[in-house]
Short mmCIF file of C-alpha atoms and ligand atoms in Angstrom, two decimals:
data_model
loop_
_atom_site.label_atom_id
_atom_site.label_comp_id
_atom_site.label_asym_id
_atom_site.label_seq_id
_atom_site.Cartn_x
_atom_site.Cartn_y
_atom_site.Cartn_z
CA GLU A 770 18.13 13.07 11.98
CA TRP A 771 16.51 9.86 10.75
CA THR A 772 15.39 9.86 7.11
CA MET A 773 14.20 7.02 4.91
CA THR A 774 16.96 7.61 2.38
CA LYS A 775 19.59 7.36 5.12
CA PHE A 776 17.93 4.20 6.40
CA VAL A 777 18.06 2.66 2.92
CA ASP A 778 21.75 3.52 2.53
CA THR A 779 22.79 2.20 5.93
CA GLU A 780 20.64 -0.90 5.59
CA ILE A 781 22.10 -1.73 2.16
CA GLU A 782 25.60 -1.27 3.57
CA ARG A 783 24.74 -3.48 6.55
CA ILE A 784 23.35 -6.22 4.27
CA ARG A 785 26.44 -6.10 2.03
CA LYS A 786 28.76 -6.43 5.02
CA LEU A 787 26.71 -9.22 6.55
CA VAL A 788 26.38 -11.25 3.36
CA GLY A 789 29.94 -10.61 2.22
CA PRO A 790 31.22 -10.34 -1.36
CA THR A 791 30.14 -13.84 -2.42
CA GLY A 792 27.30 -14.76 -0.03
CA GLN A 793 23.96 -15.96 -1.41
CA VAL A 794 20.49 -15.35 0.02
CA ILE A 795 17.25 -17.21 -0.58
CA GLY A 796 13.75 -16.12 0.42
CA ALA A 797 10.07 -16.71 -0.20
CA VAL A 798 7.95 -13.89 -1.61
CA SER A 799 4.17 -13.76 -1.55
CA GLY A 800 3.30 -10.61 -3.48
CA GLY A 801 2.51 -8.83 -0.23
CA VAL A 802 4.12 -5.59 0.91
CA ASP A 803 6.57 -6.98 3.47
CA SER A 804 8.14 -9.72 1.40
CA THR A 805 8.33 -7.47 -1.67
CA VAL A 806 10.01 -4.62 0.19
CA ALA A 807 12.46 -7.04 1.83
CA ALA A 808 13.20 -8.62 -1.56
CA LYS A 809 13.74 -5.27 -3.27
CA LEU A 810 16.10 -4.17 -0.52
CA MET A 811 18.10 -7.40 -0.95
CA HIS A 812 18.18 -6.90 -4.70
CA GLU A 813 19.50 -3.35 -4.27
CA ALA A 814 22.18 -4.65 -1.91
CA ILE A 815 23.39 -7.82 -3.61
CA GLY A 816 21.60 -8.07 -6.99
CA ASP A 817 21.10 -11.60 -8.30
CA ARG A 818 22.81 -13.14 -5.32
CA PHE A 819 19.36 -12.82 -3.80
CA HIS A 820 17.11 -15.63 -5.02
CA ALA A 821 13.36 -15.20 -4.54
CA ILE A 822 10.87 -18.05 -4.76
CA LEU A 823 7.14 -17.64 -5.18
CA VAL A 824 5.10 -20.76 -4.55
CA ASP A 825 1.76 -20.80 -6.33
CA ASN A 826 -0.45 -22.67 -3.86
CA GLY A 827 -3.52 -22.64 -6.10
CA VAL A 828 -5.45 -20.44 -3.67
CA MET A 829 -4.09 -17.04 -4.55
CA ARG A 830 -6.30 -14.34 -6.04
CA LEU A 831 -7.31 -14.05 -9.69
CA ASN A 832 -4.21 -13.70 -11.94
CA GLU A 833 -2.15 -12.93 -8.85
CA CYS A 834 0.82 -15.09 -9.73
CA GLN A 835 1.26 -13.55 -13.17
CA ILE A 836 0.88 -10.02 -11.80
CA VAL A 837 3.41 -10.60 -9.03
CA HIS A 838 5.81 -12.21 -11.49
CA LYS A 839 5.59 -9.25 -13.85
CA THR A 840 5.96 -6.63 -11.12
CA LEU A 841 8.87 -8.31 -9.35
CA THR A 842 10.89 -9.36 -12.38
CA GLU A 843 10.15 -6.80 -15.11
CA GLY A 844 9.33 -3.97 -12.73
CA LEU A 845 11.78 -4.44 -9.88
CA GLY A 846 14.45 -6.62 -11.47
CA ILE A 847 14.29 -9.26 -8.74
CA ASN A 848 15.73 -12.69 -9.48
CA LEU A 849 12.49 -14.65 -9.03
CA LYS A 850 11.48 -18.23 -9.61
CA ILE A 851 7.81 -19.16 -9.68
CA VAL A 852 6.86 -22.65 -8.69
CA ASP A 853 3.41 -23.81 -9.71
CA ALA A 854 2.44 -26.26 -7.00
CA SER A 855 -1.29 -25.61 -7.21
CA GLU A 856 -2.17 -29.20 -8.07
CA GLN A 857 -0.27 -30.54 -5.09
CA PHE A 858 -1.99 -28.11 -2.72
CA LEU A 859 -5.45 -28.67 -4.17
CA SER A 860 -5.16 -32.44 -4.14
CA ARG A 861 -4.17 -32.37 -0.47
CA LEU A 862 -7.06 -30.03 0.33
CA LYS A 863 -9.56 -32.40 -1.23
CA GLY A 864 -12.39 -33.26 1.15
CA VAL A 865 -11.09 -30.93 3.90
CA GLU A 866 -13.55 -28.47 5.45
CA ASN A 867 -11.98 -27.75 8.82
CA PRO A 868 -10.19 -24.37 8.81
CA GLU A 869 -7.30 -25.42 11.03
CA LYS A 870 -6.73 -28.51 8.88
CA LYS A 871 -6.67 -26.30 5.79
CA ARG A 872 -4.07 -24.07 7.45
CA LYS A 873 -1.91 -27.03 8.47
CA ILE A 874 -2.01 -28.63 5.04
CA ILE A 875 -1.14 -25.37 3.31
CA GLY A 876 1.61 -24.48 5.80
CA ASN A 877 3.25 -27.91 5.66
CA THR A 878 2.98 -28.23 1.90
CA PHE A 879 4.47 -24.78 1.52
CA ILE A 880 7.52 -25.68 3.60
CA GLU A 881 7.99 -28.95 1.76
CA ILE A 882 7.89 -27.25 -1.64
CA PHE A 883 10.06 -24.34 -0.60
CA GLU A 884 12.71 -26.72 0.71
CA ALA A 885 12.61 -28.88 -2.41
CA GLU A 886 12.92 -25.79 -4.62
CA ALA A 887 15.79 -24.42 -2.58
CA GLU A 888 17.63 -27.71 -2.96
CA LYS A 889 16.90 -27.76 -6.69
CA LEU A 890 18.21 -24.23 -7.05
CA VAL A 891 21.43 -25.16 -5.29
CA LYS A 892 21.89 -28.20 -7.55
CA GLU A 893 21.05 -26.35 -10.76
CA THR A 894 23.16 -23.26 -10.16
CA GLY A 895 25.90 -24.81 -8.06
CA VAL A 896 25.74 -21.86 -5.66
CA GLU A 897 25.63 -22.51 -1.96
CA MET A 898 22.99 -20.60 0.02
CA ASN A 899 24.12 -18.80 3.15
CA PHE A 900 21.12 -16.82 4.34
CA LEU A 901 17.34 -17.10 4.53
CA LEU A 902 15.50 -13.80 4.11
CA GLN A 903 12.57 -13.13 6.45
CA GLY A 904 10.22 -10.17 6.12
CA THR A 905 9.79 -9.98 9.90
CA LEU A 906 8.51 -6.60 11.17
CA TYR A 907 8.99 -5.00 14.56
CA PRO A 908 5.55 -6.00 15.89
CA ASP A 909 6.37 -9.65 15.05
CA VAL A 910 9.59 -9.27 16.96
CA ILE A 911 8.10 -7.83 20.15
CA GLU A 912 5.29 -10.33 20.34
CA SER A 913 4.33 -13.16 18.06
CA ILE A 914 0.88 -11.99 17.10
CA SER A 915 -1.69 -14.03 15.18
CA PHE A 916 -0.28 -12.87 11.87
CA LYS A 917 1.35 -15.92 10.38
CA GLY A 918 2.42 -15.53 6.80
CA PRO A 919 4.67 -17.95 4.97
CA SER A 920 7.73 -16.36 6.53
CA ALA A 921 6.50 -16.99 10.06
CA THR A 922 5.72 -20.55 9.05
CA ILE A 923 9.22 -21.12 7.78
CA LYS A 924 10.64 -19.60 10.90
CA THR A 925 8.79 -21.72 13.42
CA HIS A 926 9.51 -24.79 11.38
CA HIS A 927 13.14 -24.06 10.87
CA ASN A 928 13.81 -23.24 14.46
CA VAL A 929 13.27 -26.94 15.07
CA GLY A 930 15.47 -28.18 12.24
CA GLY A 931 15.08 -28.66 8.50
CA LEU A 932 16.47 -26.47 5.78
CA LEU A 933 18.03 -23.89 8.08
CA GLU A 934 20.08 -26.56 9.82
CA ASP A 935 20.86 -28.73 6.78
CA MET A 936 22.00 -25.84 4.63
CA LYS A 937 23.32 -23.93 7.63
CA LEU A 938 21.27 -20.91 6.58
CA LYS A 939 21.44 -17.88 8.81
CA LEU A 940 18.44 -15.60 9.13
CA ILE A 941 18.50 -12.13 7.62
CA GLU A 942 15.69 -9.79 8.68
CA PRO A 943 16.14 -6.29 7.23
CA LEU A 944 12.69 -5.05 8.33
CA ARG A 945 12.90 -6.15 11.94
CA GLU A 946 13.05 -2.59 13.29
CA LEU A 947 10.18 -1.23 11.21
CA PHE A 948 6.45 -0.77 11.66
CA LYS A 949 4.04 -1.36 8.80
CA ASP A 950 3.75 2.33 7.83
CA GLU A 951 7.56 2.55 7.73
CA VAL A 952 7.71 -0.51 5.49
CA ARG A 953 5.29 1.23 3.14
CA ALA A 954 7.40 4.40 3.15
CA LEU A 955 10.49 2.30 2.50
CA GLY A 956 8.70 0.55 -0.37
CA THR A 957 7.83 3.89 -1.97
CA ASN A 958 11.42 5.07 -1.50
CA LEU A 959 12.66 1.91 -3.28
CA GLY A 960 10.37 2.57 -6.25
CA ILE A 961 7.83 -0.17 -5.59
CA PRO A 962 4.51 0.67 -7.33
CA GLU A 963 1.89 2.38 -5.11
CA ASP A 964 -0.61 -0.42 -5.86
CA LEU A 965 1.63 -2.94 -4.23
CA VAL A 966 2.77 -0.70 -1.37
CA TRP A 967 -0.84 -0.11 -0.30
CA ARG A 968 -2.05 -3.65 -0.83
CA HIS A 969 -4.45 -5.09 1.77
CA PRO A 970 -2.99 -7.96 3.78
CA PHE A 971 -3.79 -11.40 2.41
CA PRO A 972 -3.61 -14.51 4.59
CA GLY A 973 -1.06 -17.24 3.80
CA PRO A 974 -3.82 -19.88 3.38
CA GLY A 975 -5.43 -17.50 0.89
CA ILE A 976 -8.79 -18.19 -0.64
CA ALA A 977 -8.85 -21.63 1.02
CA ILE A 978 -10.07 -20.06 4.28
CA ARG A 979 -12.55 -17.88 2.37
CA ILE A 980 -14.24 -20.90 0.84
CA LEU A 981 -16.19 -22.12 3.83
CA GLY A 982 -16.68 -25.64 2.55
CA GLU A 983 -14.46 -27.98 0.57
CA VAL A 984 -11.81 -26.28 -1.56
CA THR A 985 -12.21 -27.58 -5.12
CA PRO A 986 -10.93 -25.99 -8.35
CA GLU A 987 -14.53 -25.00 -9.17
CA GLN A 988 -15.08 -23.33 -5.79
CA VAL A 989 -11.74 -21.52 -6.11
CA ALA A 990 -12.79 -20.18 -9.50
CA ILE A 991 -16.09 -18.84 -8.14
CA ALA A 992 -14.52 -17.27 -5.04
CA ARG A 993 -11.79 -15.68 -7.18
CA GLN A 994 -14.17 -14.08 -9.66
CA ALA A 995 -16.45 -12.68 -6.97
CA ASP A 996 -13.50 -11.32 -5.01
CA HIS A 997 -12.04 -9.76 -8.13
CA ILE A 998 -15.29 -7.92 -8.93
CA PHE A 999 -15.60 -6.63 -5.35
CA ILE A 1000 -12.00 -5.33 -5.22
CA GLU A 1001 -12.25 -3.87 -8.73
CA GLU A 1002 -15.36 -1.90 -7.72
CA ILE A 1003 -13.74 -0.77 -4.46
CA LYS A 1004 -10.77 0.58 -6.43
CA ALA A 1005 -13.00 2.19 -9.06
CA ALA A 1006 -14.94 3.96 -6.30
CA GLY A 1007 -11.65 5.25 -4.82
CA LEU A 1008 -12.27 3.43 -1.53
CA TYR A 1009 -9.38 0.96 -1.49
CA ARG A 1010 -7.10 2.99 0.78
CA GLN A 1011 -9.89 3.80 3.24
CA ILE A 1012 -10.50 0.09 3.78
CA SER A 1013 -7.99 -2.04 5.68
CA GLN A 1014 -9.02 -5.38 4.25
CA ALA A 1015 -11.79 -6.55 1.92
CA TYR A 1016 -12.67 -9.81 0.23
CA ALA A 1017 -15.48 -12.08 -0.92
CA ALA A 1018 -16.16 -15.37 0.87
CA LEU A 1019 -18.01 -18.29 -0.69
CA LEU A 1020 -20.62 -19.95 1.54
CA PRO A 1021 -21.05 -23.72 1.26
CA CYS A 1022 -24.85 -23.58 1.09
CA LYS A 1023 -27.36 -22.74 -1.62
CA ALA A 1024 -30.32 -20.43 -1.92
CA VAL A 1025 -33.18 -20.18 -4.39
CA GLY A 1026 -33.27 -17.35 -6.90
CA VAL A 1027 -34.87 -16.36 -10.20
CA MET A 1028 -32.72 -15.66 -13.23
CA GLY A 1029 -34.76 -14.73 -16.29
CA ASP A 1030 -37.78 -17.03 -16.19
CA LEU A 1031 -35.95 -19.79 -14.39
CA ARG A 1032 -35.73 -20.71 -10.77
CA VAL A 1033 -32.17 -21.45 -9.82
CA TYR A 1034 -30.62 -23.00 -6.76
CA ASP A 1035 -27.11 -21.58 -6.40
CA GLN A 1036 -24.47 -20.54 -3.91
CA ILE A 1037 -24.13 -17.42 -1.76
CA ILE A 1038 -21.29 -14.89 -1.64
CA ALA A 1039 -20.60 -12.95 1.55
CA LEU A 1040 -18.68 -9.69 1.23
CA ARG A 1041 -16.48 -8.47 4.08
CA ALA A 1042 -14.74 -5.09 4.30
CA VAL A 1043 -13.24 -3.72 7.50
CA LYS A 1044 -11.43 -0.72 8.88
CA THR A 1045 -8.80 -1.31 11.52
CA THR A 1046 -5.41 -0.07 12.67
CA ASP A 1047 -4.16 -3.10 14.57
CA PHE A 1048 -6.27 -5.97 13.16
CA MET A 1049 -7.14 -6.94 16.75
CA THR A 1050 -10.37 -4.96 16.64
CA ALA A 1051 -12.16 -3.92 13.46
CA ASP A 1052 -15.31 -2.22 12.28
CA TRP A 1053 -17.20 -3.02 9.09
CA PHE A 1054 -16.92 -0.45 6.34
CA ASP A 1055 -20.01 1.67 5.77
CA PHE A 1056 -20.53 1.46 1.99
CA ASP A 1057 -23.40 3.38 0.47
CA GLY A 1058 -26.34 1.39 -0.87
CA LYS A 1059 -25.58 2.24 -4.49
CA PHE A 1060 -22.13 0.76 -4.25
CA LEU A 1061 -23.37 -2.49 -2.71
CA ARG A 1062 -26.15 -2.72 -5.29
CA ARG A 1063 -23.64 -2.38 -8.13
CA VAL A 1064 -21.35 -5.06 -6.68
CA SER A 1065 -24.16 -7.51 -5.98
CA THR A 1066 -25.65 -7.06 -9.45
CA ARG A 1067 -22.29 -7.65 -11.08
CA ILE A 1068 -21.49 -10.74 -9.00
CA VAL A 1069 -24.86 -12.37 -9.61
CA ASN A 1070 -24.73 -11.56 -13.34
CA GLU A 1071 -21.09 -12.38 -13.98
CA VAL A 1072 -20.26 -15.27 -11.66
CA ARG A 1073 -21.88 -18.54 -12.62
CA GLY A 1074 -23.06 -20.58 -9.66
CA VAL A 1075 -23.90 -17.59 -7.46
CA CYS A 1076 -27.42 -16.21 -7.05
CA ARG A 1077 -27.20 -14.18 -3.84
CA VAL A 1078 -24.85 -11.67 -2.21
CA LEU A 1079 -24.71 -10.73 1.48
CA TYR A 1080 -22.70 -8.02 3.29
CA ASP A 1081 -21.19 -8.87 6.66
CA VAL A 1082 -21.99 -6.24 9.33
CA THR A 1083 -20.23 -7.90 12.26
CA GLN A 1084 -17.59 -6.04 14.25
CA LYS A 1085 -14.42 -7.64 15.54
CA PRO A 1086 -14.83 -8.69 18.28
CA PRO A 1087 -16.84 -10.82 18.24
CA GLY A 1088 -16.49 -11.57 14.51
CA THR A 1089 -12.95 -12.17 13.26
CA ILE A 1090 -11.82 -10.55 10.00
CA GLU A 1091 -11.70 -13.88 8.21
CA PHE A 1092 -14.66 -16.26 8.27
CA GLN A 1093 -12.47 -19.24 9.07
P1 XMP B 2153 -8.71 -12.61 12.05
O1 XMP B 2153 -9.56 -13.42 11.11
O2 XMP B 2153 -8.06 -13.44 13.09
O3 XMP B 2153 -7.54 -12.01 11.14
O4 XMP B 2153 -9.47 -11.44 12.62
C1 XMP B 2153 -6.62 -11.02 11.57
C2 XMP B 2153 -5.63 -10.80 10.44
O5 XMP B 2153 -4.84 -11.97 10.26
C3 XMP B 2153 -5.00 -12.48 8.96
N1 XMP B 2153 -5.00 -13.96 9.05
C4 XMP B 2153 -4.01 -14.75 8.61
N2 XMP B 2153 -2.86 -14.46 7.99
N3 XMP B 2153 -2.37 -16.77 7.90
C5 XMP B 2153 -2.05 -15.47 7.62
O6 XMP B 2153 -1.01 -15.24 7.01
C6 XMP B 2153 -3.50 -17.14 8.54
O7 XMP B 2153 -3.76 -18.31 8.77
C7 XMP B 2153 -4.37 -16.06 8.91
N4 XMP B 2153 -5.57 -16.04 9.52
C8 XMP B 2153 -5.95 -14.73 9.60
C9 XMP B 2153 -6.30 -11.93 8.45
O8 XMP B 2153 -6.35 -11.89 7.03
C10 XMP B 2153 -6.30 -10.57 9.09
O9 XMP B 2153 -5.50 -9.64 8.35
#
């Protein structure tokens, strides 16, 4: 009979055998469910011989880096290094509006920084890395779907050379036989906080593809605050688990509004919340009017530079989950 506890035990044994008594493993974490569960499993198996790296790309959610750092190090005991590369990412994103260009810049910069950090780690600690951890799930194995997180980016890149070849890193993929719901069950079994286990997916290019115009530090700040209010209200209303993915997007155009006695000309926030099982089709979430009113009032009152809030009622297809 298959149980999660048995799976954990056999998987930890398998990892220990594979890595050997002195082997070292490196891997990127994002704060998402898959990479966190994979990292925790590695930590249980080989302790600090697993080295996690979190690259702050400057387009993560509000306070996300600090929260992930606290949860993974203090909470889960994972040997984690945070690299603040936000300035590098943001300077390369300057003037870029095209979504595919944003994705390319973020993907390439991520690989560059991850490689540089891996090399630094090897120099500083004198340990040689033997394996690269990937949070690959079963659905990614059977078909490469449109879900490309940092791990997928590393993989495609490293299949054609780079770090994997130079350092002779072998891939280690402890989640490759699991579906998403099994990863969540595994996460709970490993003592990962419920908040993190049930986290909505977040795209690798982050808020950059939710700012529909140029990504500047000011636009990031606005998008972050609006998104934070929306998610906070969703959680307060007890709706977070019923929704598959939700976020606020910042439109690159302005609208007229009145604030007090003044006419203002400010930007527009679009809210998106969907229900889906496979992310290939999705339906918009049917909030009640009171909820939307509360969120829109808070965003307009609390986020400077925004004077209007819209709710996206487009199904997928034809609308994708992201705007870009
Ligand atoms: P779409 O917008 O295609 O999104 O309906 C489907 C799912 O994929 C996520 N997504 C991405 N994830 N890098 C990622 O890591 C990306 O470039 C990317 N684009 C979309 C999206 O958030 C949704 O969960």
